[in-house]
Short mmCIF file of C-alpha atoms and ligand atoms in Angstrom, two decimals:
data_model
loop_
_atom_site.label_atom_id
_atom_site.label_comp_id
_atom_site.label_asym_id
_atom_site.label_seq_id
_atom_site.Cartn_x
_atom_site.Cartn_y
_atom_site.Cartn_z
CA MET A 16 80.56 91.90 119.87
CA LYS A 17 79.90 94.94 118.23
CA SER A 18 82.86 96.51 116.91
CA TYR A 19 83.70 100.37 118.15
CA LEU A 20 86.62 100.76 115.20
CA SER A 21 86.63 102.02 111.77
CA SER A 22 86.90 99.76 109.57
CA LYS A 23 89.42 101.50 107.37
CA THR A 24 90.87 100.75 110.84
CA GLU A 25 89.75 97.85 110.84
CA GLN A 26 91.08 96.52 107.11
CA ILE A 27 94.79 97.53 107.63
CA LYS A 28 96.72 94.42 108.11
CA PRO A 29 99.65 95.42 111.61
CA SER A 30 102.78 95.23 109.76
CA ALA A 31 104.84 91.77 108.96
CA ILE A 32 107.81 93.14 109.31
CA ARG A 33 106.65 92.90 113.48
CA ARG A 34 106.82 89.75 113.85
CA PHE A 35 110.05 88.58 113.17
CA PHE A 36 111.29 91.62 114.60
CA ASP A 37 108.91 90.46 117.95
CA MET A 38 110.46 87.32 117.71
CA ALA A 39 114.27 88.02 117.62
CA ALA A 40 113.76 90.37 120.20
CA ASN A 41 113.27 86.87 122.50
CA MET A 42 116.02 85.44 121.09
CA LYS A 43 120.21 85.08 122.39
CA ASP A 44 123.05 86.19 119.31
CA VAL A 45 120.49 86.95 116.63
CA VAL A 46 122.40 89.66 114.08
CA SER A 47 120.11 91.35 112.54
CA LEU A 48 119.96 92.54 108.45
CA GLY A 49 117.18 93.42 109.66
CA VAL A 50 116.53 97.11 111.02
CA GLY A 51 115.92 99.95 108.52
CA GLU A 52 117.33 102.44 110.45
CA PRO A 53 121.58 103.69 110.46
CA ASP A 54 123.41 102.54 113.25
CA PHE A 55 125.65 105.26 112.49
CA VAL A 56 124.49 107.85 115.99
CA THR A 57 123.67 111.05 115.24
CA PRO A 58 126.78 113.34 115.01
CA TRP A 59 127.75 115.53 116.91
CA PRO A 60 127.18 118.84 116.43
CA ILE A 61 124.18 118.29 115.57
CA ARG A 62 123.18 116.19 118.63
CA ASP A 63 125.25 119.27 120.43
CA ALA A 64 122.86 122.24 119.00
CA ALA A 65 119.60 120.46 120.01
CA ILE A 66 121.64 120.85 124.06
CA SER A 67 121.67 124.10 123.44
CA SER A 68 118.99 124.89 122.61
CA ILE A 69 117.28 123.49 126.08
CA GLU A 70 120.21 125.33 127.71
CA ARG A 71 118.45 128.10 126.26
CA GLY A 72 114.77 127.24 126.89
CA TYR A 73 113.76 127.18 123.65
CA THR A 74 111.26 124.46 124.04
CA PHE A 75 108.28 126.45 122.62
CA TYR A 76 105.73 125.32 120.01
CA THR A 77 107.49 126.82 116.73
CA GLU A 78 105.26 128.10 113.48
CA THR A 79 102.79 125.40 112.53
CA ALA A 80 105.24 125.31 109.26
CA GLY A 81 108.43 125.04 110.91
CA LEU A 82 111.33 127.67 113.04
CA ILE A 83 111.78 129.78 109.30
CA GLU A 84 115.36 129.02 110.29
CA LEU A 85 115.16 125.57 109.61
CA ARG A 86 112.71 126.32 106.48
CA ARG A 87 115.57 127.77 104.80
CA GLU A 88 118.05 126.49 105.82
CA ILE A 89 115.94 123.77 104.06
CA ALA A 90 115.29 125.44 101.00
CA ASN A 91 119.40 126.50 100.48
CA TYR A 92 119.74 122.66 101.05
CA MET A 93 117.47 121.79 98.67
CA GLN A 94 118.55 124.44 95.69
CA SER A 95 122.37 123.81 95.84
CA CYS A 96 122.35 119.75 96.75
CA PHE A 97 119.23 118.28 94.04
CA ASN A 98 118.85 121.71 92.34
CA VAL A 99 115.05 122.54 93.30
CA SER A 100 115.06 124.95 94.21
CA TYR A 101 111.31 125.77 96.57
CA SER A 102 109.90 128.62 99.24
CA PRO A 103 110.84 129.19 102.44
CA GLU A 104 108.19 130.76 103.86
CA SER A 105 105.50 129.20 101.33
CA GLU A 106 106.30 125.76 100.15
CA ILE A 107 108.06 124.03 102.93
CA ILE A 108 106.43 121.71 106.58
CA VAL A 109 108.88 120.76 108.72
CA THR A 110 106.61 117.33 109.14
CA THR A 111 107.76 114.91 112.72
CA GLY A 112 109.66 112.73 110.23
CA GLY A 113 109.05 111.07 106.18
CA SER A 114 106.17 109.21 107.74
CA GLN A 115 103.72 112.04 108.88
CA ALA A 116 104.45 114.04 105.22
CA LEU A 117 103.56 110.65 103.47
CA ASP A 118 100.08 111.27 105.80
CA ILE A 119 100.13 114.88 105.62
CA THR A 120 99.59 114.74 101.55
CA MET A 121 97.52 111.68 100.83
CA ARG A 122 94.55 113.41 103.36
CA ALA A 123 95.96 116.66 101.91
CA ILE A 124 94.71 115.17 97.73
CA LEU A 125 93.09 112.45 98.31
CA ASN A 126 89.56 111.75 97.50
CA PRO A 127 87.57 108.47 98.71
CA GLY A 128 88.47 105.91 95.17
CA ASP A 129 91.19 107.51 93.86
CA GLU A 130 93.77 105.91 92.65
CA VAL A 131 97.20 106.10 94.15
CA MET A 132 99.93 103.89 92.57
CA ILE A 133 102.98 102.50 94.08
CA MET A 134 105.88 101.17 92.63
CA GLU A 135 106.42 97.48 94.78
CA PRO A 136 108.25 95.59 96.32
CA SER A 137 107.72 99.37 98.20
CA TYR A 138 107.64 100.49 101.45
CA VAL A 139 105.42 99.11 103.72
CA ALA A 140 103.44 102.33 104.98
CA TYR A 141 102.84 103.32 102.09
CA ALA A 142 99.55 101.59 100.57
CA PRO A 143 98.04 101.82 104.30
CA LEU A 144 98.63 105.89 104.03
CA VAL A 145 96.45 106.13 101.10
CA SER A 146 94.03 103.55 101.77
CA LEU A 147 93.72 105.47 105.47
CA ALA A 148 92.72 108.66 103.51
CA GLY A 149 90.40 106.98 101.69
CA GLY A 150 92.34 106.24 98.68
CA VAL A 151 93.23 102.99 96.74
CA PRO A 152 96.18 101.45 96.78
CA LYS A 153 96.83 99.99 92.85
CA PRO A 154 99.72 97.88 92.68
CA ILE A 155 102.36 98.14 89.84
CA GLU A 156 105.01 95.29 90.34
CA THR A 157 108.47 95.49 89.28
CA SER A 158 111.35 92.74 89.17
CA ILE A 159 113.91 91.53 89.96
CA GLU A 160 114.37 92.03 85.58
CA THR A 161 114.44 95.28 85.28
CA GLU A 162 116.24 95.40 89.39
CA PHE A 163 113.05 96.44 90.62
CA LYS A 164 112.72 99.37 88.26
CA PRO A 165 108.66 100.61 86.55
CA LYS A 166 108.84 100.22 82.84
CA PRO A 167 106.57 103.68 81.71
CA GLU A 168 104.54 101.38 79.75
CA GLN A 169 103.70 99.25 82.71
CA ILE A 170 103.13 103.13 84.70
CA GLN A 171 101.20 103.66 80.95
CA GLN A 172 98.36 100.19 81.16
CA ALA A 173 98.00 100.74 84.22
CA ILE A 174 96.43 104.59 84.22
CA THR A 175 92.75 104.87 84.66
CA PRO A 176 90.15 107.58 85.35
CA ASN A 177 90.78 107.50 88.70
CA THR A 178 94.54 108.11 88.75
CA LYS A 179 95.02 110.94 90.74
CA ALA A 180 98.64 109.75 91.82
CA ILE A 181 102.00 108.31 91.02
CA LEU A 182 104.22 107.62 94.65
CA LEU A 183 107.79 107.01 93.65
CA CYS A 184 110.44 106.35 96.54
CA SER A 185 114.42 106.70 94.72
CA PRO A 186 116.60 104.52 96.20
CA ASN A 187 113.88 102.35 97.07
CA ASN A 188 113.53 100.53 100.23
CA PRO A 189 113.31 97.60 100.44
CA THR A 190 115.05 96.54 96.90
CA GLY A 191 117.94 99.85 97.09
CA SER A 192 117.27 100.57 93.08
CA PHE A 193 117.74 103.65 92.03
CA LEU A 194 115.77 106.08 89.39
CA ASN A 195 118.59 108.38 86.88
CA LYS A 196 117.64 111.14 85.37
CA GLU A 197 116.85 109.82 81.78
CA GLU A 198 114.80 107.35 83.57
CA LEU A 199 112.75 109.07 85.58
CA LYS A 200 112.24 111.33 82.54
CA ALA A 201 110.34 108.41 81.19
CA ILE A 202 108.09 108.60 83.71
CA ALA A 203 107.65 112.39 84.29
CA GLU A 204 106.69 112.43 80.33
CA ILE A 205 103.96 110.09 81.15
CA ILE A 206 102.93 111.61 84.05
CA ILE A 207 102.83 114.81 82.53
CA GLU A 208 100.71 114.03 79.40
CA GLN A 209 97.87 112.37 81.95
CA ASP A 210 98.12 115.16 83.45
CA LEU A 211 98.63 113.49 87.58
CA ILE A 212 101.04 114.72 90.00
CA VAL A 213 103.66 112.40 91.36
CA ILE A 214 104.09 112.14 94.65
CA THR A 215 108.61 111.75 95.48
CA ASP A 216 109.90 110.26 98.63
CA GLU A 217 113.76 111.40 98.52
CA ILE A 218 114.39 110.38 102.04
CA TYR A 219 117.10 107.72 100.86
CA ALA A 220 118.74 111.12 98.25
CA GLU A 221 121.65 111.91 100.67
CA LEU A 222 122.67 108.00 99.86
CA THR A 223 123.43 107.29 96.64
CA TYR A 224 126.32 105.36 95.48
CA ASP A 225 127.10 104.96 91.92
CA GLU A 226 125.41 108.32 90.02
CA PRO A 227 123.98 111.28 91.14
CA PHE A 228 121.23 112.01 92.62
CA CYS A 229 118.12 113.09 90.66
CA SER A 230 114.82 115.15 91.92
CA ILE A 231 111.66 113.82 89.81
CA ALA A 232 110.70 117.88 91.40
CA SER A 233 114.06 119.42 89.23
CA LEU A 234 112.63 117.89 85.45
CA GLN A 235 110.95 120.78 83.57
CA GLY A 236 106.96 120.85 83.20
CA MET A 237 107.68 119.22 87.24
CA ARG A 238 108.22 120.89 89.98
CA GLU A 239 104.44 122.24 89.87
CA ARG A 240 103.17 118.52 89.92
CA THR A 241 105.03 117.09 92.39
CA ILE A 242 105.17 116.92 95.98
CA LEU A 243 108.38 116.44 97.36
CA ILE A 244 109.09 114.58 100.48
CA SER A 245 112.26 113.80 102.37
CA GLY A 246 114.16 114.40 105.47
CA PHE A 247 116.74 113.64 108.69
CA SER A 248 116.68 110.45 110.00
CA LYS A 249 118.50 107.99 106.98
CA GLY A 250 120.93 110.25 105.53
CA PHE A 251 121.82 112.21 108.36
CA ALA A 252 121.38 109.07 110.60
CA MET A 253 118.36 111.01 113.08
CA THR A 254 115.75 108.25 112.95
CA GLY A 255 114.87 108.86 116.55
CA TRP A 256 114.61 112.72 116.81
CA ARG A 257 111.23 112.45 114.35
CA LEU A 258 111.69 115.04 111.23
CA GLY A 259 111.15 115.44 108.33
CA PHE A 260 109.92 118.10 105.51
CA VAL A 261 107.26 118.52 102.59
CA CYS A 262 108.47 120.57 99.52
CA ALA A 263 104.83 121.36 97.19
CA PRO A 264 104.02 124.05 95.76
CA GLN A 265 102.14 126.86 97.65
CA GLY A 266 97.99 124.91 96.83
CA PHE A 267 99.40 121.86 98.26
CA ARG A 268 101.00 123.04 100.94
CA GLN A 269 98.37 124.96 102.22
CA ALA A 270 95.80 122.17 102.48
CA MET A 271 98.76 120.25 104.20
CA LEU A 272 99.47 123.03 106.35
CA LYS A 273 95.74 123.07 108.32
CA ILE A 274 95.53 119.17 108.96
CA GLN A 275 99.34 120.03 110.71
CA GLN A 276 97.96 122.83 112.16
CA TYR A 277 94.82 120.49 114.31
CA THR A 278 96.51 117.33 114.29
CA MET A 279 100.19 118.09 114.82
CA LEU A 280 100.98 122.55 116.05
CA CYS A 281 104.08 121.66 114.95
CA ALA A 282 106.88 119.29 114.64
CA PRO A 283 109.60 118.78 118.21
CA SER A 284 110.95 122.37 118.84
CA ILE A 285 114.49 120.87 120.44
CA THR A 286 114.19 118.27 117.30
CA GLN A 287 114.35 121.62 114.93
CA TYR A 288 117.35 123.35 116.17
CA GLY A 289 119.20 120.51 115.97
CA ALA A 290 118.44 120.26 112.02
CA VAL A 291 119.34 123.67 111.60
CA GLU A 292 123.00 122.85 113.09
CA ALA A 293 122.74 118.87 110.87
CA LEU A 294 122.03 121.55 107.50
CA LYS A 295 124.83 123.93 108.34
CA SER A 296 127.33 122.13 108.97
CA ARG A 297 126.66 119.21 106.63
CA ASP A 298 129.55 120.75 104.00
CA ARG A 299 132.18 121.53 106.95
CA TYR A 300 132.28 117.91 108.73
CA GLN A 301 132.01 116.36 105.91
CA TYR A 302 130.11 113.55 108.00
CA ILE A 303 127.34 112.13 105.30
CA GLU A 304 129.67 111.57 102.65
CA GLU A 305 132.36 109.83 106.26
CA MET A 306 129.03 107.48 106.65
CA ARG A 307 128.10 107.44 102.61
CA THR A 308 131.66 105.70 101.72
CA SER A 309 130.61 103.64 105.11
CA TYR A 310 127.86 102.14 102.68
CA CYS A 311 128.79 102.06 99.81
CA GLN A 312 132.02 99.46 100.89
CA ARG A 313 129.39 97.79 102.61
CA ARG A 314 127.32 97.14 100.04
CA ASP A 315 129.72 95.63 97.71
CA TYR A 316 130.71 93.12 100.49
CA MET A 317 126.82 92.03 100.53
CA VAL A 318 126.33 92.03 96.56
CA LYS A 319 129.47 90.14 96.28
CA SER A 320 128.73 87.50 99.03
CA PHE A 321 124.75 87.63 98.24
CA ASN A 322 125.88 86.67 94.27
CA GLU A 323 128.84 84.25 95.85
CA MET A 324 125.98 81.76 97.94
CA GLY A 325 124.76 81.53 94.88
CA LEU A 326 121.69 84.01 95.70
CA ASP A 327 120.75 86.83 92.55
CA CYS A 328 120.94 90.33 93.76
CA HIS A 329 121.33 93.18 92.01
CA LEU A 330 124.24 95.75 92.41
CA PRO A 331 121.21 98.45 94.17
CA GLY A 332 122.13 102.21 93.39
CA GLY A 333 121.56 103.57 96.50
CA ALA A 334 119.78 104.11 100.07
CA PHE A 335 121.20 100.93 102.46
CA TYR A 336 119.43 97.05 101.17
CA VAL A 337 120.36 94.34 99.35
CA PHE A 338 117.79 92.33 98.19
CA PRO A 339 118.70 88.97 97.66
CA SER A 340 116.83 86.08 95.32
CA ILE A 341 116.53 82.85 97.01
CA TYR A 342 114.04 81.72 94.15
CA LYS A 343 116.15 78.84 93.84
CA THR A 344 115.92 77.37 97.00
CA GLY A 345 112.58 76.40 96.41
CA MET A 346 111.21 78.83 100.02
CA THR A 347 108.88 81.24 100.01
CA SER A 348 110.54 84.15 101.79
CA GLU A 349 108.37 84.31 104.58
CA HIS A 350 109.49 80.97 105.37
CA PHE A 351 112.92 81.05 105.33
CA ALA A 352 112.83 84.27 107.20
CA GLU A 353 112.07 82.47 109.90
CA LYS A 354 113.53 79.39 109.20
CA LEU A 355 117.54 81.23 109.08
CA LEU A 356 116.54 83.16 112.66
CA LEU A 357 115.49 80.17 114.33
CA GLU A 358 118.75 78.22 112.74
CA GLU A 359 121.54 80.59 112.20
CA ARG A 360 119.75 83.60 114.70
CA VAL A 361 119.78 85.80 111.92
CA ALA A 362 116.96 88.44 111.48
CA VAL A 363 116.20 89.21 107.84
CA VAL A 364 112.41 90.71 106.36
CA PRO A 365 110.79 88.82 104.00
CA GLY A 366 110.23 90.34 100.46
CA SER A 367 106.59 89.54 100.72
CA VAL A 368 105.55 91.87 103.58
CA PHE A 369 106.72 94.06 100.91
CA GLY A 370 103.59 94.13 98.58
CA ALA A 371 103.43 92.56 94.70
CA GLY A 372 107.06 91.30 93.54
CA GLY A 373 108.32 91.27 96.93
CA GLU A 374 108.16 86.56 96.91
CA GLY A 375 111.60 85.25 96.48
CA ASN A 376 113.65 87.73 97.99
CA ILE A 377 113.95 88.70 100.61
CA ARG A 378 116.28 92.71 102.30
CA CYS A 379 118.65 93.04 103.96
CA SER A 380 119.90 96.27 105.71
CA TYR A 381 123.42 96.47 105.82
CA ALA A 382 122.91 99.81 108.31
CA ALA A 383 125.47 97.49 110.47
CA SER A 384 129.21 97.15 110.68
CA MET A 385 131.30 95.55 108.66
CA GLU A 386 131.77 92.64 111.57
CA ILE A 387 127.95 92.59 111.94
CA LEU A 388 127.82 91.78 108.25
CA LYS A 389 130.59 89.22 107.83
CA GLU A 390 129.32 87.31 111.01
CA ALA A 391 125.71 87.17 108.56
CA VAL A 392 127.40 86.29 105.29
CA SER A 393 129.43 83.05 107.76
CA ARG A 394 126.00 82.56 109.06
CA ILE A 395 123.91 82.81 106.32
CA ASN A 396 126.17 80.65 103.80
CA ARG A 397 126.19 77.89 106.98
CA PHE A 398 122.32 78.36 105.79
CA LEU A 399 122.34 77.38 103.07
CA GLU A 400 125.02 74.48 103.12
CA SER A 401 123.26 72.90 105.71
CA LEU A 402 119.73 72.98 103.59
N1 LIG B 753 109.66 106.69 103.54
C1 LIG B 753 111.12 105.15 103.46
C2 LIG B 753 111.07 104.83 102.10
C3 LIG B 753 111.21 105.06 104.65
O1 LIG B 753 112.14 103.53 104.05
C4 LIG B 753 110.96 105.61 105.66
C5 LIG B 753 111.49 104.30 106.83
O2 LIG B 753 111.63 103.65 106.88
C6 LIG B 753 110.51 106.89 105.95
C7 LIG B 753 109.55 106.80 104.31
C8 LIG B 753 109.83 107.45 106.81
O3 LIG B 753 110.91 107.89 107.50
P1 LIG B 753 111.08 108.92 108.83
O4 LIG B 753 109.42 108.46 109.07
O5 LIG B 753 111.43 109.15 109.91
O6 LIG B 753 111.38 110.11 108.28
#
């Protein structure tokens, strides 16, 4: 039968993570380390502000770029927490999650055939979003030897005349690896020398445990060639609210705004009122600090447990994932994850779904209570002993 679908869409594969979630959904007594979202409910002051906006009847479209009040709060937040300065009037757009910010970024900058370097293992949406926008994803494979951080020479060697941008994600999903200031400086030098742009996904910026977060946009010469993507899903425990933002120099931002205008009109208004309060109350209530402290304890527990079980696991600097190696078991990550789910009812994600360099590892999210994590560790231990 003739296909009515676009060839671009037909070439995109559905996310392989879904297969495991679907399998797990039909099973009882599953302990899940599979989900990439906080286990905390959104802090109350944020929920309260959103409820109040409904009560006051603030139910209309906002400006396409988002409420100016929210953009001002975002500008203050980015300046005071991450030392990057953006104009609320001309350099920020509020989006429907970091996901939509990524989408409008790709669509705004890519011409057919433009290459975007992606450090893999990576977040599963990057390569499809590049392809859907007509670009070509170019994976750079990282490995456990460098704790899944790209080597500057790898980036240098992968540049071609078609390279337009480098996509960085630190702290990283799925590896949790974190690029510090010195490591970012080495990459920034190449970006400037080769006249490229960087898309930096800083959605996990609030969740670093050992060193302070550094935005590549704050490094000398980088602001004008950086598109910075962030949001409220992870740090503020607001995944269901679907709210993110993009900060970029005016030229980029204007192009993205055109796409936003015709595709989204604006991000949800009620959610935006909640986010204003999220940023206003961030320091007053210390809720991020409390969540971070809790994640850090869980990270340490998971890393120690995996290493004790004989599965090598580096200490990830941020996000809420550990990425232990299952190489020694001789199984593929998909086989390991499937067998673990069927035999011990623990859901993890096979590393292979995250692209090059992911095979031989599994992603375990520790955004779950200590009780759940302890149960998962005890089941994984039993599973390994049975092999
Ligand atoms: N970027 C990364 C690295 C992620 O892990 C996620 C979600 O898992 C997103 C972006 C999208 O986040 P959201 O659209 O909820 O803001």
